[in-house]
mmCIF file of C-alpha atoms in Angstrom:
data_model
loop_
_atom_site.group_PDB
_atom_site.id
_atom_site.type_symbol
_atom_site.label_atom_id
_atom_site.label_comp_id
_atom_site.label_asym_id
_atom_site.label_seq_id
_atom_site.Cartn_x
_atom_site.Cartn_y
_atom_site.Cartn_z
ATOM 1 C CA SER A 1 48.166 78.119 2.313
ATOM 2 C CA GLN A 2 50.674 76.924 4.881
ATOM 3 C CA GLN A 3 52.727 73.803 4.150
ATOM 4 C CA GLY A 4 52.700 72.712 7.811
ATOM 5 C CA GLU A 5 49.617 72.663 9.984
ATOM 6 C CA GLU A 6 50.006 71.978 13.643
ATOM 7 C CA ASP A 7 47.547 70.246 15.933
ATOM 8 C CA PRO A 8 46.443 71.151 18.536
ATOM 9 C CA GLN A 9 46.587 74.932 18.365
ATOM 10 C CA ALA A 10 46.938 75.116 22.129
ATOM 11 C CA LEU A 11 47.852 72.613 24.880
ATOM 12 C CA SER A 12 47.815 72.991 28.647
ATOM 13 C CA ILE A 13 49.510 70.436 30.879
ATOM 14 C CA GLN A 14 50.839 70.010 34.381
ATOM 15 C CA GLU A 15 54.578 70.009 35.031
ATOM 16 C CA GLY A 16 55.919 66.513 34.679
ATOM 17 C CA GLU A 17 53.416 65.433 32.064
ATOM 18 C CA ASN A 18 54.271 64.746 28.431
ATOM 19 C CA ALA A 19 53.241 67.077 25.639
ATOM 20 C CA THR A 20 52.559 65.809 22.176
ATOM 21 C CA MET A 21 51.880 67.985 19.126
ATOM 22 C CA ASN A 22 51.443 67.039 15.515
ATOM 23 C CA CYS A 23 52.346 68.619 12.203
ATOM 24 C CA SER A 24 50.874 67.742 8.781
ATOM 25 C CA TYR A 25 52.194 68.877 5.455
ATOM 26 C CA LYS A 26 51.299 68.638 1.805
ATOM 27 C CA THR A 27 54.306 68.136 -0.507
ATOM 28 C CA SER A 28 57.502 66.140 -0.589
ATOM 29 C CA ILE A 29 60.159 67.380 1.767
ATOM 30 C CA ASN A 30 63.916 67.297 2.250
ATOM 31 C CA ASN A 31 63.594 67.667 5.934
ATOM 32 C CA LEU A 32 61.263 68.873 8.665
ATOM 33 C CA GLN A 33 62.326 71.045 11.506
ATOM 34 C CA TRP A 34 60.843 72.008 14.861
ATOM 35 C CA TYR A 35 61.334 75.383 16.394
ATOM 36 C CA ARG A 36 60.360 76.918 19.787
ATOM 37 C CA GLN A 37 59.383 80.560 20.358
ATOM 38 C CA ASN A 38 59.290 82.094 23.783
ATOM 39 C CA SER A 39 57.156 85.099 24.318
ATOM 40 C CA GLY A 40 58.769 88.197 22.782
ATOM 41 C CA ARG A 41 61.692 86.273 21.382
ATOM 42 C CA GLY A 42 62.794 84.836 18.003
ATOM 43 C CA LEU A 43 62.453 81.246 17.019
ATOM 44 C CA VAL A 44 64.963 78.747 18.259
ATOM 45 C CA HIS A 45 65.778 75.587 16.381
ATOM 46 C CA LEU A 46 65.128 72.388 18.309
ATOM 47 C CA ILE A 47 65.568 69.409 15.992
ATOM 48 C CA LEU A 48 65.743 68.534 12.355
ATOM 49 C CA ILE A 49 64.628 65.192 10.922
ATOM 50 C CA ARG A 50 65.492 64.263 7.268
ATOM 51 C CA SER A 51 63.031 62.653 4.920
ATOM 52 C CA ASN A 52 64.815 59.273 5.195
ATOM 53 C CA GLU A 53 64.615 59.243 8.983
ATOM 54 C CA ARG A 54 61.695 58.007 11.024
ATOM 55 C CA GLU A 55 62.556 59.012 14.576
ATOM 56 C CA LYS A 56 65.047 61.314 16.284
ATOM 57 C CA HIS A 57 65.763 62.176 19.853
ATOM 58 C CA SER A 58 67.348 65.218 21.578
ATOM 59 C CA GLY A 59 67.282 65.266 25.283
ATOM 60 C CA ARG A 60 63.590 65.222 26.360
ATOM 61 C CA LEU A 61 62.499 65.729 22.762
ATOM 62 C CA ARG A 62 61.371 62.967 20.493
ATOM 63 C CA VAL A 63 60.392 63.638 16.914
ATOM 64 C CA THR A 64 58.815 61.158 14.488
ATOM 65 C CA LEU A 65 58.260 61.483 10.789
ATOM 66 C CA ASP A 66 55.862 59.516 8.634
ATOM 67 C CA THR A 67 56.396 60.537 5.032
ATOM 68 C CA SER A 68 53.628 58.238 3.809
ATOM 69 C CA LYS A 69 51.142 60.195 5.900
ATOM 70 C CA LYS A 70 52.984 63.447 5.456
ATOM 71 C CA SER A 71 52.985 64.019 9.233
ATOM 72 C CA SER A 72 55.378 64.586 12.123
ATOM 73 C CA SER A 73 55.028 64.649 15.846
ATOM 74 C CA LEU A 74 56.962 66.290 18.586
ATOM 75 C CA LEU A 75 56.910 64.796 22.056
ATOM 76 C CA ILE A 76 58.254 66.690 25.084
ATOM 77 C CA THR A 77 58.735 64.304 27.984
ATOM 78 C CA ALA A 78 58.639 65.306 31.637
ATOM 79 C CA SER A 79 57.613 68.842 30.829
ATOM 80 C CA ARG A 80 58.848 71.758 32.861
ATOM 81 C CA ALA A 81 57.429 75.266 33.325
ATOM 82 C CA ALA A 82 60.330 76.526 31.151
ATOM 83 C CA ASP A 83 58.898 74.520 28.222
ATOM 84 C CA THR A 84 56.018 77.032 28.064
ATOM 85 C CA ALA A 85 56.301 78.435 24.490
ATOM 86 C CA SER A 86 54.909 78.153 21.025
ATOM 87 C CA TYR A 87 56.233 75.312 18.910
ATOM 88 C CA PHE A 88 56.435 75.440 15.158
ATOM 89 C CA CYS A 89 57.071 72.868 12.573
ATOM 90 C CA ALA A 90 58.779 73.958 9.331
ATOM 91 C CA THR A 91 59.235 72.095 6.135
ATOM 92 C CA ASP A 92 62.093 72.341 3.744
ATOM 93 C CA ALA A 93 60.347 71.206 0.592
ATOM 94 C CA ALA A 94 62.212 69.324 -2.153
ATOM 95 C CA ALA A 95 61.738 72.080 -4.746
ATOM 96 C CA ALA A 96 62.223 75.125 -2.442
ATOM 97 C CA GLY A 97 65.930 75.144 -1.855
ATOM 98 C CA ASN A 98 66.755 76.408 1.612
ATOM 99 C CA LYS A 99 63.397 78.092 2.080
ATOM 100 C CA LEU A 100 61.305 76.920 5.003
ATOM 101 C CA THR A 101 57.462 77.023 5.270
ATOM 102 C CA PHE A 102 56.185 77.322 8.819
ATOM 103 C CA GLY A 103 52.982 76.053 10.320
ATOM 104 C CA GLY A 104 50.704 78.061 12.545
ATOM 105 C CA GLY A 105 52.252 76.691 15.803
ATOM 106 C CA THR A 106 51.118 75.063 18.934
ATOM 107 C CA ARG A 107 50.960 77.183 22.133
ATOM 108 C CA VAL A 108 52.023 75.010 25.042
ATOM 109 C CA LEU A 109 51.374 76.084 28.639
ATOM 110 C CA VAL A 110 53.075 73.985 31.344
ATOM 111 C CA LYS A 111 51.560 74.733 34.727
ATOM 112 C CA PRO A 112 53.800 74.333 37.843
ATOM 113 C CA ASP B 1 79.059 84.099 20.195
ATOM 114 C CA ALA B 2 76.736 86.763 18.769
ATOM 115 C CA GLY B 3 73.560 85.663 17.184
ATOM 116 C CA VAL B 4 71.430 87.455 14.587
ATOM 117 C CA ILE B 5 71.078 91.057 15.666
ATOM 118 C CA GLN B 6 68.073 93.140 14.758
ATOM 119 C CA SER B 7 67.358 96.752 15.421
ATOM 120 C CA PRO B 8 65.342 98.494 16.585
ATOM 121 C CA ARG B 9 63.543 96.064 18.896
ATOM 122 C CA HIS B 10 60.426 98.229 18.930
ATOM 123 C CA GLU B 11 59.298 100.839 16.454
ATOM 124 C CA VAL B 12 56.165 103.051 16.757
ATOM 125 C CA THR B 13 55.488 105.473 13.979
ATOM 126 C CA GLU B 14 52.611 107.179 12.224
ATOM 127 C CA MET B 15 51.177 105.963 8.939
ATOM 128 C CA GLY B 16 52.867 107.424 5.869
ATOM 129 C CA GLN B 17 56.313 107.439 7.518
ATOM 130 C CA GLU B 18 59.205 105.491 6.216
ATOM 131 C CA VAL B 19 60.340 102.573 8.367
ATOM 132 C CA THR B 20 63.748 100.934 8.125
ATOM 133 C CA LEU B 21 64.449 97.668 9.918
ATOM 134 C CA ARG B 22 68.031 96.381 10.217
ATOM 135 C CA CYS B 23 69.674 93.027 10.498
ATOM 136 C CA LYS B 24 73.157 91.756 11.146
ATOM 137 C CA PRO B 25 73.448 88.057 10.289
ATOM 138 C CA ILE B 26 75.738 85.555 11.922
ATOM 139 C CA SER B 27 79.224 85.803 10.469
ATOM 140 C CA GLY B 28 79.813 83.143 7.843
ATOM 141 C CA HIS B 29 76.142 82.494 7.036
ATOM 142 C CA ASP B 30 75.389 83.049 3.362
ATOM 143 C CA TYR B 31 71.599 82.943 3.515
ATOM 144 C CA LEU B 32 69.505 85.703 5.044
ATOM 145 C CA PHE B 33 65.736 85.659 5.406
ATOM 146 C CA TRP B 34 63.136 88.310 6.338
ATOM 147 C CA TYR B 35 59.850 87.098 7.902
ATOM 148 C CA ARG B 36 56.761 88.831 9.161
ATOM 149 C CA GLN B 37 54.667 87.363 12.044
ATOM 150 C CA THR B 38 51.049 88.279 12.821
ATOM 151 C CA MET B 39 48.339 86.560 14.751
ATOM 152 C CA MET B 40 46.193 86.364 11.629
ATOM 153 C CA ARG B 41 48.756 85.069 9.098
ATOM 154 C CA GLY B 42 51.374 83.459 11.237
ATOM 155 C CA LEU B 43 54.992 83.516 10.113
ATOM 156 C CA GLU B 44 55.365 84.530 6.455
ATOM 157 C CA LEU B 45 58.564 84.575 4.461
ATOM 158 C CA LEU B 46 58.917 87.995 2.761
ATOM 159 C CA ILE B 47 62.311 87.626 0.973
ATOM 160 C CA TYR B 48 65.519 85.776 1.144
ATOM 161 C CA PHE B 49 69.086 86.377 -0.062
ATOM 162 C CA ASN B 50 71.931 84.131 -0.883
ATOM 163 C CA ASN B 51 75.438 85.625 -1.002
ATOM 164 C CA ASN B 52 73.787 89.094 -0.816
ATOM 165 C CA VAL B 53 71.628 88.488 -3.924
ATOM 166 C CA PRO B 54 67.900 88.477 -3.571
ATOM 167 C CA ILE B 55 66.689 84.983 -4.612
ATOM 168 C CA ASP B 56 62.954 85.006 -3.894
ATOM 169 C CA ASP B 57 60.942 88.112 -3.111
ATOM 170 C CA SER B 58 57.555 86.579 -3.882
ATOM 171 C CA GLY B 59 56.416 87.088 -0.300
ATOM 172 C CA MET B 60 56.943 90.859 -0.341
ATOM 173 C CA PRO B 61 53.394 92.178 -0.008
ATOM 174 C CA GLU B 62 53.637 95.149 -2.299
ATOM 175 C CA ASP B 63 55.864 97.775 -3.804
ATOM 176 C CA ARG B 64 55.906 99.679 -0.536
ATOM 177 C CA PHE B 65 58.270 96.991 0.782
ATOM 178 C CA SER B 66 61.875 96.805 -0.252
ATOM 179 C CA ALA B 67 64.949 94.887 1.011
ATOM 180 C CA LYS B 68 68.650 95.222 0.433
ATOM 181 C CA MET B 69 71.737 93.408 1.394
ATOM 182 C CA PRO B 70 74.730 95.628 0.517
ATOM 183 C CA ASN B 71 77.219 93.257 2.107
ATOM 184 C CA ALA B 72 77.460 89.978 3.939
ATOM 185 C CA SER B 73 77.032 91.503 7.315
ATOM 186 C CA PHE B 74 74.067 93.831 6.872
ATOM 187 C CA SER B 75 70.529 93.883 5.509
ATOM 188 C CA THR B 76 67.647 96.306 5.646
ATOM 189 C CA LEU B 77 63.931 95.994 5.133
ATOM 190 C CA LYS B 78 62.207 99.232 4.290
ATOM 191 C CA ILE B 79 58.555 100.168 4.220
ATOM 192 C CA GLN B 80 57.589 103.378 2.511
ATOM 193 C CA PRO B 81 54.982 104.655 3.026
ATOM 194 C CA SER B 82 53.913 102.630 6.091
ATOM 195 C CA GLU B 83 50.323 101.640 6.783
ATOM 196 C CA PRO B 84 48.559 100.407 9.937
ATOM 197 C CA ARG B 85 48.153 96.893 8.376
ATOM 198 C CA ASP B 86 52.002 96.626 8.305
ATOM 199 C CA SER B 87 52.004 96.390 12.078
ATOM 200 C CA ALA B 88 53.663 93.046 12.947
ATOM 201 C CA VAL B 89 56.788 91.502 14.305
ATOM 202 C CA TYR B 90 59.494 91.299 11.714
ATOM 203 C CA PHE B 91 62.156 88.692 12.038
ATOM 204 C CA CYS B 92 65.516 88.253 10.308
ATOM 205 C CA ALA B 93 67.158 84.813 10.171
ATOM 206 C CA SER B 94 70.443 83.561 8.741
ATOM 207 C CA THR B 95 71.923 80.205 7.953
ATOM 208 C CA SER B 96 74.275 78.231 5.761
ATOM 209 C CA TRP B 97 73.120 75.623 3.249
ATOM 210 C CA GLY B 98 71.393 72.610 4.823
ATOM 211 C CA GLN B 99 71.634 74.064 8.314
ATOM 212 C CA PRO B 100 68.861 75.254 10.626
ATOM 213 C CA GLN B 101 67.992 78.915 10.577
ATOM 214 C CA HIS B 102 69.040 81.253 13.398
ATOM 215 C CA PHE B 103 66.557 83.937 14.203
ATOM 216 C CA GLY B 104 66.965 87.411 15.725
ATOM 217 C CA ASP B 105 64.561 88.588 18.394
ATOM 218 C CA GLY B 106 62.574 90.584 15.923
ATOM 219 C CA THR B 107 61.380 94.136 15.560
ATOM 220 C CA ARG B 108 57.909 94.815 16.873
ATOM 221 C CA LEU B 109 56.468 97.400 14.476
ATOM 222 C CA SER B 110 53.330 99.463 15.269
ATOM 223 C CA ILE B 111 51.982 101.866 12.696
ATOM 224 C CA LEU B 112 49.480 104.261 14.139
#
């Protein structure tokens, strides 16, 4: 089974609104990463948060990590139509070296 | 700055044929990963290499799949014989230790 599970599976919002998606995982991690995938393209790395960090920001992105609950959230503020994509969390588990395990993704639609 | 380059972008072939997918990683990266993405199973890791050596091939579905990395700048994923259930998008990604993975744009494979 997948290490990371995203929630919700799909999200539809208006431009300018915030989008929040969550990721839960099962085992201890070194870090957790979020990736974006536009239609027909490969995954693009957005942000990495290490197991000893609780929050991280990058532009309009805010990621939180709660290792006690084994969960993370990604917040996109002031969304734009260009943010329409699928978003995946990926865990770098403590025992897995540099191998990532990806969740099923959240499909985000930002309507203009 | 060239990213990960995959070829072909699209492949349509009949079942039973041999299929070869190619990947050129980012120069200087010493890890290379092959993934398969389907609607049903999401993004699955098939195999990964470190310094051209296969480290973990536990995700390779069966003996019909094989992967090689003859040098630091080239890898192939081969399916022989191909079957309709192999239809998917295949991604290659590369990275260095502790860094995010960089993905190619994938090969969309259709087996008729």
